[in-house]
Amino acid sequence: MYVDVGNALASAANPGVPEDALERLDDRVADAHDRIAAGMDADEFGYAALNLPETADADAIEAAVEPFADSETLLTVGIGGSALGAATLTEAVGGDIDAHVLDNVDPEHVEDLLADVDLSETAVHVVSRSGTTAETLANFLVVREAMAEAGVDWTDRTFVTTGPEGNLRDLADEHDLPALDVPEGVPGRFSALSTVALPAAALAGADVHEILAGGRDGMDALAGSLFDCPAYAYGATAYALDVRGAGVNAMMPYAEGLETFAEWFAQLWAESLGKDGLGQTPARALGATDQHSQLQLYRAGPRDKLVTLVRPRERADRGIPDSDLDGLDYLAGNTLGGLLDAEFEATEASLAESGVPSVRVEIPRLDERALGRLLFDFEAACVLAGELYGVETFTQPAVEWGKDAARGLLRGDEALPEKTELGVGDANDST
C-alpha cells in the first residue's frame, strides 16, 4: 500500500500538519509502535487482531465451506463487524456466488430478499460472537422459518461462526451444524481477516490464502516510524489533522468494488476512536459519483474535513466508443478507466486548490493480496491512532448501552429516559 500525505501538510492545506510537527509526532509513533508490538507478542485483547494474518487457518475455513460449494446464493447473517468484513470481501474480490448480507432487521427488506432467492440453493452463514445478538438471531429465525416453509432442510444449508458458549453454539451442537470459532481477543470490527468474514470470501471463489498473505505483507511493513510505515503514516496524519480541526474523515474510494470498504472503515474508525469526547467522524463517499454531490461541501463548506482518496493503480478497462455528439471530442480514444483516473486526479487537485487536506492511498490492483493488505493496514492505522488519542480502542461501551436498552424495551421491563418532543405533522398522513 502506498500513502501520500503531501496534500495534508500545512504548506498545502488548512487545516494542515506542519512537517516539523509530523517529525515531533514520530517520537510518539515510535512509542505507540512498541506498545502495539508488545500487545501483539502477548496476543492481548484487541492487539491480537493484528496477528490474524498469521493465526487464521485458511485450510480450516476452506474445509468448513466445502459442503456448500454448490450454492448459488450466500446469506451472511450478522451485524456490524460480523457482517461488514464479509460484505467488503465479497464485493471487492468475490464473483462466483450471489452474496447478500442480512445486517438489518427492516422487515420489508428481509421479506423482499428472502422472496428473491432460491432458498434450496442458498448457504446461510450465521455470525455472532456471543450467540445472543438480537438482530442476528432474529433474522436467522426468520430465515430458518422461510426455509421450512419452502420445504428446505435449514440444517443442510447453515453453518455458523460463534464463541464457545451461547444460543448459537448450543444450536450448532444440537443440530450438528458446521461451526467455526470466532478468534479470541478480537473485536468484531477487527475480524475481517478471520473466520468471521473469510468464509464468505472462500464461497465467493476468492483465494483466502492470498488475502491472508496480503495481511502478512502489512505485518512485515510495521515499523517504528510513520515515515517508514504506510499504515502509521495514515493513522498519525489523520490524528494530527483531527486535533487541528479536521474532525471529519471522508473515505472516498475510486472503485465500485471498494464502496463497502468505506462502510467497513466507517465502523472501524467510529467505534474504535469515538471515546472521551475524542475521535474523527467518518463519512462515506464514492468516486467519481460523489464528485457530483459531496465534493461541493468538501471544497466550499466548513474547514473540518480530511478527504481520503483510495484507488487501485491497475484495473480492467474498456474503451469509450467514438461519438459524433457535440462537445464529446475529448472522450475520443479514451477509456472508462482513463476517465475515472482523470476524475481522481482532478478531485485531488480541486481539493488542493481550495486548501482542503487530502491523503492519497493506492494499491497495486483490486485483488485478494492487495485487499488483505488494505484491510490490515487500516486496522493498524486505527490502532496507532487510538494509541495517540489515548483511548480504549477495542471497547465500545456506548454501543452496549443501546443494545441493553433495546432488549429492555422488548422485554417490557425497562423504559427509556424521558425525552423532549417537538413534532410537526402526522406520521399516519400519507399526503
Short mmCIF file of C-alpha atoms in Angstrom, two decimals:
data_model
loop_
_atom_site.label_atom_id
_atom_site.label_comp_id
_atom_site.label_asym_id
_atom_site.label_seq_id
_atom_site.Cartn_x
_atom_site.Cartn_y
_atom_site.Cartn_z
CA MET A 1 0.00 0.00 0.00
CA TYR A 2 1.21 3.48 -0.89
CA VAL A 3 0.24 6.54 1.16
CA ASP A 4 0.91 10.14 0.12
CA VAL A 5 0.24 12.76 2.83
CA GLY A 6 1.71 15.72 0.91
CA ASN A 7 -1.68 17.39 0.41
CA ALA A 8 -2.36 17.17 4.16
CA LEU A 9 0.68 19.27 5.12
CA ALA A 10 0.29 22.84 6.34
CA SER A 11 2.13 24.04 3.24
CA ALA A 12 -0.76 22.74 1.11
CA ALA A 13 -3.87 22.76 3.31
CA ASN A 14 -5.73 24.50 6.10
CA PRO A 15 -6.08 22.77 8.44
CA GLY A 16 -2.80 21.07 7.70
CA VAL A 17 0.04 19.46 9.59
CA PRO A 18 3.42 21.26 9.67
CA GLU A 19 6.23 18.94 8.61
CA ASP A 20 8.15 19.61 11.81
CA ALA A 21 5.03 18.66 13.78
CA LEU A 22 4.96 15.29 11.99
CA GLU A 23 8.60 14.80 12.88
CA ARG A 24 7.88 15.55 16.54
CA LEU A 25 4.85 13.25 16.43
CA ASP A 26 7.09 10.48 15.13
CA ASP A 27 8.60 10.05 18.59
CA ARG A 28 5.13 9.26 19.90
CA VAL A 29 4.56 6.92 16.98
CA ALA A 30 7.70 5.01 17.93
CA ASP A 31 6.42 4.61 21.49
CA ALA A 32 2.99 3.57 20.21
CA HIS A 33 4.58 1.02 17.89
CA ASP A 34 6.44 -0.50 20.83
CA ARG A 35 3.14 -0.81 22.71
CA ILE A 36 1.41 -2.34 19.68
CA ALA A 37 4.26 -4.81 19.13
CA ALA A 38 4.18 -5.82 22.78
CA GLY A 39 0.41 -6.33 22.60
CA MET A 40 0.80 -8.46 19.50
CA ASP A 41 3.56 -10.54 21.06
CA ALA A 42 1.40 -11.21 24.13
CA ASP A 43 -1.73 -11.78 22.00
CA GLU A 44 -3.54 -9.22 24.16
CA PHE A 45 -7.19 -8.41 23.67
CA GLY A 46 -7.57 -6.22 20.60
CA TYR A 47 -3.92 -6.31 19.60
CA ALA A 48 -4.47 -9.99 18.75
CA ALA A 49 -6.38 -8.77 15.66
CA LEU A 50 -3.10 -7.72 14.09
CA ASN A 51 -1.86 -11.31 14.36
CA LEU A 52 -4.76 -12.74 12.33
CA PRO A 53 -2.83 -12.94 9.03
CA GLU A 54 -0.60 -15.49 10.78
CA THR A 55 -3.09 -17.15 13.14
CA ALA A 56 -6.10 -17.60 10.84
CA ASP A 57 -6.29 -21.09 9.35
CA ALA A 58 -7.18 -20.77 5.67
CA ASP A 59 -7.34 -24.53 5.17
CA ALA A 60 -9.85 -24.96 8.01
CA ILE A 61 -12.01 -22.17 6.58
CA GLU A 62 -12.00 -23.70 3.12
CA ALA A 63 -12.85 -27.11 4.56
CA ALA A 64 -15.77 -25.68 6.53
CA VAL A 65 -17.39 -24.13 3.46
CA GLU A 66 -16.69 -27.03 1.08
CA PRO A 67 -20.10 -28.70 1.75
CA PHE A 68 -21.76 -25.51 0.47
CA ALA A 69 -19.62 -25.09 -2.63
CA ASP A 70 -22.59 -25.79 -4.94
CA SER A 71 -24.61 -22.88 -3.52
CA GLU A 72 -25.82 -20.16 -5.87
CA THR A 73 -26.52 -17.67 -3.08
CA LEU A 74 -24.86 -16.81 0.21
CA LEU A 75 -26.67 -15.10 3.07
CA THR A 76 -24.35 -13.79 5.77
CA VAL A 77 -26.49 -13.17 8.83
CA GLY A 78 -24.73 -10.84 11.24
CA ILE A 79 -24.43 -7.19 12.12
CA GLY A 80 -21.64 -4.64 12.33
CA GLY A 81 -18.25 -6.29 12.37
CA SER A 82 -19.91 -9.68 11.95
CA ALA A 83 -21.17 -8.64 8.54
CA LEU A 84 -19.21 -5.72 7.07
CA GLY A 85 -15.99 -7.67 6.60
CA ALA A 86 -17.81 -10.36 4.61
CA ALA A 87 -19.61 -7.74 2.54
CA THR A 88 -16.34 -5.92 1.84
CA LEU A 89 -14.53 -9.05 0.73
CA THR A 90 -17.29 -10.45 -1.47
CA GLU A 91 -17.93 -7.10 -3.15
CA ALA A 92 -14.25 -6.47 -3.83
CA VAL A 93 -12.90 -9.84 -4.98
CA GLY A 94 -15.72 -12.38 -4.99
CA GLY A 95 -17.72 -13.28 -8.04
CA ASP A 96 -18.75 -16.92 -8.02
CA ILE A 97 -21.81 -16.53 -5.80
CA ASP A 98 -24.70 -14.13 -5.32
CA ALA A 99 -23.71 -12.75 -1.90
CA HIS A 100 -26.06 -10.87 0.41
CA VAL A 101 -25.79 -9.66 3.98
CA LEU A 102 -28.68 -9.61 6.42
CA ASP A 103 -27.38 -7.00 8.84
CA ASN A 104 -30.55 -5.05 9.49
CA VAL A 105 -33.98 -6.05 10.77
CA ASP A 106 -36.01 -3.93 8.37
CA PRO A 107 -38.89 -6.36 7.76
CA GLU A 108 -39.64 -5.20 4.21
CA HIS A 109 -36.01 -5.66 3.17
CA VAL A 110 -35.81 -9.10 4.78
CA GLU A 111 -39.05 -10.23 3.15
CA ASP A 112 -38.03 -8.94 -0.28
CA LEU A 113 -34.63 -10.61 -0.10
CA LEU A 114 -35.99 -13.98 1.01
CA ALA A 115 -38.60 -13.86 -1.73
CA ASP A 116 -35.93 -13.13 -4.33
CA VAL A 117 -33.57 -16.06 -3.70
CA ASP A 118 -33.86 -19.81 -4.16
CA LEU A 119 -33.51 -20.97 -0.58
CA SER A 120 -32.80 -24.54 -1.69
CA GLU A 121 -29.62 -23.26 -3.36
CA THR A 122 -28.66 -20.85 -0.57
CA ALA A 123 -25.91 -21.19 2.04
CA VAL A 124 -26.56 -19.38 5.31
CA HIS A 125 -23.62 -18.24 7.44
CA VAL A 126 -24.73 -17.02 10.87
CA VAL A 127 -22.11 -14.96 12.71
CA SER A 128 -22.32 -13.86 16.35
CA ARG A 129 -19.55 -13.97 18.94
CA SER A 130 -21.95 -14.08 21.87
CA GLY A 131 -24.52 -16.21 20.08
CA THR A 132 -27.18 -13.94 21.52
CA THR A 133 -27.05 -10.84 19.27
CA ALA A 134 -30.70 -9.77 18.97
CA GLU A 135 -30.70 -8.64 15.34
CA THR A 136 -28.66 -11.62 14.13
CA LEU A 137 -30.71 -14.24 15.94
CA ALA A 138 -33.99 -12.60 14.93
CA ASN A 139 -33.01 -12.60 11.26
CA PHE A 140 -31.76 -16.16 11.45
CA LEU A 141 -35.03 -17.35 12.99
CA VAL A 142 -36.90 -15.68 10.12
CA VAL A 143 -34.58 -17.30 7.54
CA ARG A 144 -34.97 -20.69 9.21
CA GLU A 145 -38.77 -20.38 9.16
CA ALA A 146 -38.73 -19.31 5.50
CA MET A 147 -36.64 -22.35 4.62
CA ALA A 148 -39.03 -24.66 6.45
CA GLU A 149 -41.99 -23.10 4.65
CA ALA A 150 -40.17 -23.66 1.34
CA GLY A 151 -39.56 -27.31 2.17
CA VAL A 152 -35.81 -26.78 2.65
CA ASP A 153 -33.94 -28.50 5.47
CA TRP A 154 -32.21 -25.50 7.03
CA THR A 155 -29.70 -27.72 8.82
CA ASP A 156 -28.30 -28.77 5.44
CA ARG A 157 -27.82 -25.16 4.34
CA THR A 158 -26.48 -23.49 7.51
CA PHE A 159 -23.10 -23.07 9.17
CA VAL A 160 -22.06 -20.74 11.97
CA THR A 161 -19.17 -18.77 13.39
CA THR A 162 -19.56 -18.13 17.09
CA GLY A 163 -17.98 -18.26 20.53
CA PRO A 164 -17.61 -21.27 22.82
CA GLU A 165 -20.94 -20.59 24.57
CA GLY A 166 -24.31 -19.08 23.78
CA ASN A 167 -27.51 -19.89 21.92
CA LEU A 168 -25.82 -20.19 18.55
CA ARG A 169 -23.22 -22.65 19.84
CA ASP A 170 -25.95 -24.69 21.51
CA LEU A 171 -27.92 -24.72 18.27
CA ALA A 172 -24.88 -25.84 16.29
CA ASP A 173 -24.21 -28.65 18.76
CA GLU A 174 -27.84 -29.77 18.80
CA HIS A 175 -28.16 -29.94 15.02
CA ASP A 176 -24.57 -30.88 14.20
CA LEU A 177 -24.03 -27.74 12.13
CA PRO A 178 -20.56 -26.96 10.80
CA ALA A 179 -19.15 -24.43 13.25
CA LEU A 180 -16.10 -22.18 13.17
CA ASP A 181 -14.72 -20.45 16.23
CA VAL A 182 -14.51 -16.68 16.40
CA PRO A 183 -10.92 -15.61 17.06
CA GLU A 184 -10.18 -14.99 20.71
CA GLY A 185 -9.40 -11.45 21.79
CA VAL A 186 -10.55 -9.86 18.53
CA PRO A 187 -13.40 -7.30 18.49
CA GLY A 188 -15.82 -7.84 15.63
CA ARG A 189 -14.82 -4.75 13.67
CA PHE A 190 -11.22 -6.03 13.58
CA SER A 191 -12.19 -9.55 12.47
CA ALA A 192 -12.31 -9.26 8.67
CA LEU A 193 -9.20 -11.43 8.28
CA SER A 194 -10.67 -14.33 10.25
CA THR A 195 -13.36 -17.00 10.40
CA VAL A 196 -15.89 -14.16 10.66
CA ALA A 197 -15.53 -12.90 7.08
CA LEU A 198 -13.18 -15.19 5.19
CA PRO A 199 -15.76 -18.00 4.75
CA ALA A 200 -17.82 -15.64 2.60
CA ALA A 201 -14.76 -14.84 0.51
CA ALA A 202 -13.99 -18.54 0.10
CA LEU A 203 -17.53 -19.34 -1.06
CA ALA A 204 -17.34 -16.44 -3.48
CA GLY A 205 -14.31 -18.01 -5.13
CA ALA A 206 -11.63 -15.76 -3.63
CA ASP A 207 -8.24 -17.14 -2.63
CA VAL A 208 -8.23 -16.96 1.19
CA HIS A 209 -4.52 -17.79 1.35
CA GLU A 210 -3.74 -14.75 -0.80
CA ILE A 211 -5.93 -12.47 1.33
CA LEU A 212 -4.00 -13.53 4.42
CA ALA A 213 -0.71 -13.17 2.55
CA GLY A 214 -1.64 -9.55 1.93
CA GLY A 215 -2.25 -9.11 5.63
CA ARG A 216 1.17 -10.58 6.34
CA ASP A 217 2.67 -8.05 3.94
CA GLY A 218 1.15 -5.39 6.17
CA MET A 219 2.56 -7.04 9.29
CA ASP A 220 6.01 -7.07 7.73
CA ALA A 221 5.70 -3.36 6.92
CA LEU A 222 5.05 -2.28 10.52
CA ALA A 223 7.93 -0.11 11.69
CA GLY A 224 8.68 2.34 14.45
CA SER A 225 8.36 5.44 12.28
CA LEU A 226 5.47 6.92 10.35
CA PHE A 227 7.96 7.76 7.60
CA ASP A 228 8.69 4.05 7.12
CA CYS A 229 5.22 2.54 7.55
CA PRO A 230 2.24 3.41 5.30
CA ALA A 231 -0.33 2.34 7.91
CA TYR A 232 1.22 4.52 10.59
CA ALA A 233 1.64 7.41 8.14
CA TYR A 234 -2.11 7.35 7.58
CA GLY A 235 -3.12 6.89 11.22
CA ALA A 236 -0.75 9.58 12.51
CA THR A 237 -1.72 12.10 9.82
CA ALA A 238 -5.45 11.56 10.38
CA TYR A 239 -4.93 12.05 14.13
CA ALA A 240 -2.79 15.16 13.64
CA LEU A 241 -5.38 16.70 11.32
CA ASP A 242 -8.22 15.92 13.71
CA VAL A 243 -6.58 17.74 16.62
CA ARG A 244 -6.08 20.70 14.27
CA GLY A 245 -9.76 20.86 13.35
CA ALA A 246 -10.36 18.25 10.63
CA GLY A 247 -12.88 16.29 12.67
CA VAL A 248 -14.50 14.59 9.66
CA ASN A 249 -12.76 11.90 7.58
CA ALA A 250 -14.43 11.36 4.19
CA MET A 251 -13.41 7.99 2.80
CA MET A 252 -13.71 8.16 -0.99
CA PRO A 253 -12.61 5.08 -2.95
CA TYR A 254 -12.42 5.24 -6.73
CA ALA A 255 -13.59 1.69 -7.40
CA GLU A 256 -17.11 0.29 -7.19
CA GLY A 257 -15.64 -2.82 -5.58
CA LEU A 258 -14.47 -0.73 -2.63
CA GLU A 259 -17.76 1.02 -1.88
CA THR A 260 -18.50 -1.32 1.04
CA PHE A 261 -14.89 -0.92 2.19
CA ALA A 262 -15.86 2.68 3.00
CA GLU A 263 -18.68 1.34 5.21
CA TRP A 264 -16.27 -1.07 6.90
CA PHE A 265 -13.85 1.80 7.52
CA ALA A 266 -16.64 3.93 8.98
CA GLN A 267 -17.43 1.36 11.66
CA LEU A 268 -13.76 0.70 12.39
CA TRP A 269 -12.89 4.39 12.78
CA ALA A 270 -16.04 5.48 14.62
CA GLU A 271 -16.45 2.63 17.09
CA SER A 272 -12.75 2.40 17.89
CA LEU A 273 -11.85 6.07 18.30
CA GLY A 274 -15.08 7.75 19.40
CA LYS A 275 -14.32 7.87 23.14
CA ASP A 276 -13.95 10.50 25.86
CA GLY A 277 -15.10 13.34 23.62
CA LEU A 278 -12.44 12.42 21.05
CA GLY A 279 -12.46 10.81 17.62
CA GLN A 280 -12.84 11.68 13.96
CA THR A 281 -16.25 11.28 12.35
CA PRO A 282 -16.09 9.06 9.23
CA ALA A 283 -18.11 9.94 6.15
CA ARG A 284 -18.67 7.69 3.14
CA ALA A 285 -18.37 8.71 -0.49
CA LEU A 286 -17.69 7.04 -3.84
CA GLY A 287 -15.61 8.43 -6.64
CA ALA A 288 -16.48 9.58 -9.19
CA THR A 289 -20.18 9.51 -8.25
CA ASP A 290 -19.94 11.83 -5.26
CA GLN A 291 -17.91 14.45 -7.06
CA HIS A 292 -21.35 15.49 -8.28
CA SER A 293 -22.76 15.78 -4.76
CA GLN A 294 -20.48 15.85 -1.74
CA LEU A 295 -17.43 17.49 -3.31
CA GLN A 296 -19.23 20.85 -3.24
CA LEU A 297 -19.38 20.59 0.56
CA TYR A 298 -15.81 19.38 0.89
CA ARG A 299 -14.43 22.30 -1.10
CA ALA A 300 -16.73 25.13 -0.06
CA GLY A 301 -18.17 24.03 3.27
CA PRO A 302 -16.73 24.11 6.79
CA ARG A 303 -12.96 23.57 7.05
CA ASP A 304 -13.35 20.45 9.19
CA LYS A 305 -12.62 17.62 6.77
CA LEU A 306 -9.92 15.25 5.65
CA VAL A 307 -10.69 13.51 2.35
CA THR A 308 -9.11 10.08 1.91
CA LEU A 309 -8.83 9.13 -1.77
CA VAL A 310 -8.29 5.42 -2.49
CA ARG A 311 -7.71 3.73 -5.83
CA PRO A 312 -6.10 0.71 -7.50
CA ARG A 313 -3.28 1.64 -9.86
CA GLU A 314 -4.25 -1.09 -12.32
CA ARG A 315 -7.70 -2.29 -13.35
CA ALA A 316 -9.52 -3.95 -16.21
CA ASP A 317 -10.58 -1.31 -18.70
CA ARG A 318 -12.98 -0.63 -21.52
CA GLY A 319 -12.66 1.81 -24.38
CA ILE A 320 -15.15 4.62 -24.90
CA PRO A 321 -16.72 4.40 -28.39
CA ASP A 322 -16.24 7.33 -30.72
CA SER A 323 -19.20 9.66 -31.00
CA ASP A 324 -20.33 12.40 -33.32
CA LEU A 325 -22.18 14.17 -30.50
CA ASP A 326 -21.20 17.79 -30.00
CA GLY A 327 -18.78 18.55 -27.17
CA LEU A 328 -17.59 14.99 -26.60
CA ASP A 329 -14.47 15.08 -28.76
CA TYR A 330 -12.28 14.90 -25.62
CA LEU A 331 -13.57 11.36 -24.99
CA ALA A 332 -12.27 10.09 -28.34
CA GLY A 333 -9.58 7.46 -27.91
CA ASN A 334 -10.03 7.35 -24.14
CA THR A 335 -11.25 4.60 -21.80
CA LEU A 336 -13.57 4.40 -18.83
CA GLY A 337 -10.55 3.70 -16.61
CA GLY A 338 -8.74 6.69 -18.04
CA LEU A 339 -11.78 8.85 -17.35
CA LEU A 340 -12.01 7.57 -13.78
CA ASP A 341 -8.30 8.26 -13.21
CA ALA A 342 -8.75 11.76 -14.62
CA GLU A 343 -11.65 12.29 -12.21
CA PHE A 344 -9.44 11.08 -9.33
CA GLU A 345 -6.60 13.42 -10.24
CA ALA A 346 -8.98 16.32 -10.80
CA THR A 347 -10.67 15.81 -7.43
CA GLU A 348 -7.33 15.66 -5.66
CA ALA A 349 -6.20 18.84 -7.42
CA SER A 350 -9.52 20.54 -6.74
CA LEU A 351 -9.20 19.85 -3.01
CA ALA A 352 -5.58 21.05 -3.01
CA GLU A 353 -6.51 24.23 -4.89
CA SER A 354 -9.06 25.08 -2.22
CA GLY A 355 -6.73 24.12 0.64
CA VAL A 356 -8.72 21.09 1.84
CA PRO A 357 -6.44 18.35 3.23
CA SER A 358 -6.46 15.02 1.43
CA VAL A 359 -4.47 11.80 1.63
CA ARG A 360 -3.90 9.54 -1.37
CA VAL A 361 -3.95 5.77 -0.76
CA GLU A 362 -3.10 3.44 -3.65
CA ILE A 363 -2.98 -0.33 -4.01
CA PRO A 364 -1.50 -2.18 -6.99
CA ARG A 365 -4.82 -3.64 -8.13
CA LEU A 366 -8.05 -4.84 -6.58
CA ASP A 367 -7.14 -8.48 -5.98
CA GLU A 368 -7.01 -10.72 -2.94
CA ARG A 369 -3.49 -9.86 -1.82
CA ALA A 370 -3.95 -6.12 -2.18
CA LEU A 371 -7.28 -6.24 -0.36
CA GLY A 372 -5.81 -8.20 2.54
CA ARG A 373 -3.06 -5.60 2.80
CA LEU A 374 -5.55 -2.72 2.61
CA LEU A 375 -7.72 -4.14 5.41
CA PHE A 376 -4.74 -4.90 7.63
CA ASP A 377 -3.13 -1.50 7.12
CA PHE A 378 -6.28 0.40 8.00
CA GLU A 379 -6.72 -1.72 11.12
CA ALA A 380 -3.11 -0.95 12.10
CA ALA A 381 -3.68 2.74 11.31
CA CYS A 382 -6.72 2.72 13.60
CA VAL A 383 -4.83 1.03 16.44
CA LEU A 384 -1.99 3.55 16.07
CA ALA A 385 -4.46 6.45 16.12
CA GLY A 386 -6.06 5.02 19.26
CA GLU A 387 -2.68 4.96 20.97
CA LEU A 388 -2.10 8.60 20.01
CA TYR A 389 -5.54 9.65 21.25
CA GLY A 390 -5.02 7.67 24.44
CA VAL A 391 -8.43 5.95 24.20
CA GLU A 392 -9.53 2.35 24.77
CA THR A 393 -9.53 1.43 21.09
CA PHE A 394 -11.01 -2.03 21.44
CA THR A 395 -14.09 -1.33 23.58
CA GLN A 396 -17.50 0.12 22.64
CA PRO A 397 -19.43 0.97 25.84
CA ALA A 398 -21.78 3.44 24.13
CA VAL A 399 -22.89 0.73 21.70
CA GLU A 400 -23.53 -1.71 24.54
CA TRP A 401 -25.82 0.82 26.29
CA GLY A 402 -28.09 0.95 23.26
CA LYS A 403 -28.19 -2.83 22.94
CA ASP A 404 -29.18 -3.24 26.58
CA ALA A 405 -31.87 -0.56 26.26
CA ALA A 406 -33.38 -2.25 23.19
CA ARG A 407 -33.55 -5.60 24.98
CA GLY A 408 -35.25 -3.97 27.93
CA LEU A 409 -37.89 -2.40 25.69
CA LEU A 410 -38.62 -5.74 24.01
CA ARG A 411 -38.98 -7.45 27.39
CA GLY A 412 -41.23 -4.66 28.61
CA ASP A 413 -39.24 -4.34 31.82
CA GLU A 414 -37.42 -1.11 31.09
CA ALA A 415 -38.37 2.39 29.99
CA LEU A 416 -36.11 4.82 28.19
CA PRO A 417 -35.31 8.18 29.77
CA GLU A 418 -37.95 10.81 29.05
CA LYS A 419 -37.22 12.95 26.03
CA THR A 420 -38.34 16.36 24.89
CA GLU A 421 -40.53 16.10 21.83
CA LEU A 422 -41.39 18.80 19.31
CA GLY A 423 -43.11 17.03 16.45
CA VAL A 424 -44.51 18.51 13.25
CA GLY A 425 -47.04 16.71 11.02
CA ASP A 426 -48.82 13.40 11.27
CA ALA A 427 -46.88 10.19 10.62
CA ASN A 428 -50.12 8.50 9.60
CA ASP A 429 -50.88 11.15 6.98
CA SER A 430 -49.82 9.97 3.53
CA THR A 431 -50.33 13.35 1.87
#
